[in-house]
Amino acid sequence: MSLFSDKAFIVDVLTPVALDQAYSYAVPAGMALEAGDVVHVPFGPRETIGVVWEKREAPSGGASNLKSVRAKADAPALAEPLRSFIDWVARYTLSPRGSVLRMALRGPEVDRPERVQIGVRLTGPLPKRLTPGRERVIAAAEGGLLYSKRALSDLAGVGVSVIDGLIDEGTLVPEAILPGSIAERPDPAFATNLFSDGQQAAVDGLVETVKTGEFSVTLLEGVTGSGKTEVYFEAVAEALRQGKQALILMPEIALTGQFLDRFERRFGTRPAEWHSGVSGRKRERTFAALASGDARVIAGARSALFLPYAQLGLIIVDEEHENAYKQEDGVHYHARDMAVVRGRIESAPVVLASATPSIESRVNAAKGRYKHLLLPERHRGRPMPEIGTIDLKSDAPARGKFLAPRLVREMAETMERGEQVLLYLNRRGYAPLTLCRHCGHRFQCPNCTSWLVEHRFRRALMCHHCGHVERRPDNCPACQAVDSLTACGPGVERLSEEVAEAFPQARVLMLSSDMPGGTERLRREIEAVAAGEFQIIIGTQLVAKGHHFPYLSLVGVVDADLGLTSGDPRAAERTFQMLQQVTGRAGRGDTKGRALLQTYDPTHPVIQALVSGDSERFYREETAQREKAGLPPFGRLAALVISANDRQPAENHARMLTRTAEAPQDVQVLGPAEAPLAVIRGRHRFRLLVKTPREFDLQSYLRHWIARGPKPTGNIRVSIDIDPQSFY
Ligand code: ADP
Ligand code: ZN
């Protein structure tokens, strides 16, 4: 025995629950543990998994008062940079470290050894008794391929019991289906691209940052269709050449079948994927393949930031301005900002790509904190779409209709030329409000301060905040009037009706996440649109992002004013970005694109910026306003939402909390105010907004305040949102 082997150790183990603290456990003799290892530990009356955060020598005399680690789990360890990242995110967002850890452990179901899937192969003798079902199975399985039971029963149109019967007879023989590799190695030399001079300069700039292998942030700004994706692929190629991994974050990863195909054309294989649509087993394998370094490139949703990369060499944040990067429940983090943090911790370059960057990133670039690469032109000199307005005051749609006569005419002409039209309306369902013509009754959600949205396709009234669903009654529930209920305002379903009336012959597709079939269906539909199979596409923001529809030449924005009227300080920026994106879908193929914005206020600065194409001016003015108001990125904001099952306790707590706030110079505590959405899921909500200068240590300030302030009792909860993106 060596001199050191009988040293006793203590480990501090962080568990994936909403606690900040790591707890100490004794390490049983003979168990080799290091920081980062995943372990099983007793935790209250139960056992839980956790991660060793720190390891130290036990004081002489041992640690007999501590419980012991039960076992080391069979899961990849969390390397030091990932642990630092978790600590950092927890500190920044004021979340318990355990809650952040939970996001990093969501992948594997630790210690459930990978269930081997059993398939069947036709090798045995024919069964004694042949039924039509059995015959179909045998016909389908002929050729001796290995099928999963499910696949074979689907193929033959029989129940799984028929398959089981044939296994009993020895006709089908069970056999393990070995999991394929999670991702083939992408080949940086698989294909090459000819770049324009402008693109090449950006490629060189990005490749250079990856070559240095140091942390840096580059804003890659290029108009829609300028080739940003092709350009950042070269940065990925450089990371691959160095034997490193690349993470590509995307806001709507589940819908980016087109992106995966493009990746395959460049690298010979698809990247690994990480999003909510990836099933349990595949998640586990992806997790392990990243930890071992086997998987090289992953395209993922924001949660991919917390994966255990073996050697991260590059992070790309595509459409960096997207709101979807902000997580609005649990740990309130912004994936773009945290990508920059992870990049710094891993010494990896970060690339932020967008046609319409956030003001935050623009300012960081202008101040020299970020590098700035520009692609001012569309690929192959294709012109930007021409953007015009339709003034709804003078060119009003017919009663109960939402398309102005001029838009309808332009749609007809576009289709005559064999080109596609996209109608954009960011409103799901049939109508945002239903009311009784007789007594004025409006349908409101019983749990939230919001109107119920009619969904004709589902024959229901739905709340978009809590998911409450009720049947649409035939009579008014308040006055019992018959046939008195009217839909107010348009949703995409109602728009589809109007389009079908105006163009009964047209092939129309409504793209909506509310249709059955989920992500798979949407992916197929988007491919069909790209292939030119539809003439008119109607959609919400699902259709606006990133897709390449070469036959699309006219974009009609049904309500360009939607979004401009909210009290959100980013309303103008958001609307500008959204409309720039959606109009940017037009004219990416061989025909010139046009976009028409229906608006009541054609002189609004956002509409003017879009029409003139002078986005510089818009950014300049918007940035100046932010600076004047001390709003991000020139100042810092935190929102506190105080909620309770009843209104009074929520309000009282919010007031008490406000009273205990210290307001040093330059710090403003605004509120409490009842939230615009005063009730969500039956919880009454009050908001406080803290506004400070940029250099101010907002986190310490909040931590001290909360520690000093009144403790929430009963069902009162205080949730803190640093850099809030939503203000409802
Ligand atoms: P962005 O991401 O800036 O909107 P994309 O990368 O999607 O632009 O490019 C728009 C279209 O032009 C895509 O079909 C893309 O494949 C094509 N493209 C861009 N640059 C090149 C290039 N250098 N060579 C070939 N095709 C390109
Ligand atoms: Zn609701």
Tab-separated table of C-alpha atoms in Angstrom, residues 233 337 346 362 548 632 716:
chain	number	residue	atom	x	y	z
A	233	PHE	CA	-19.308	27.603	-42.295
A	337	ASP	CA	-24.880	36.808	-23.720
A	346	GLU	CA	-13.336	28.076	-22.902
A	362	ARG	CA	-24.115	47.024	-32.515
A	548	HIS	CA	-34.649	30.338	-48.233
A	632	PRO	CA	-29.433	48.901	-22.130
A	716	ILE	CA	-45.653	34.469	-2.518
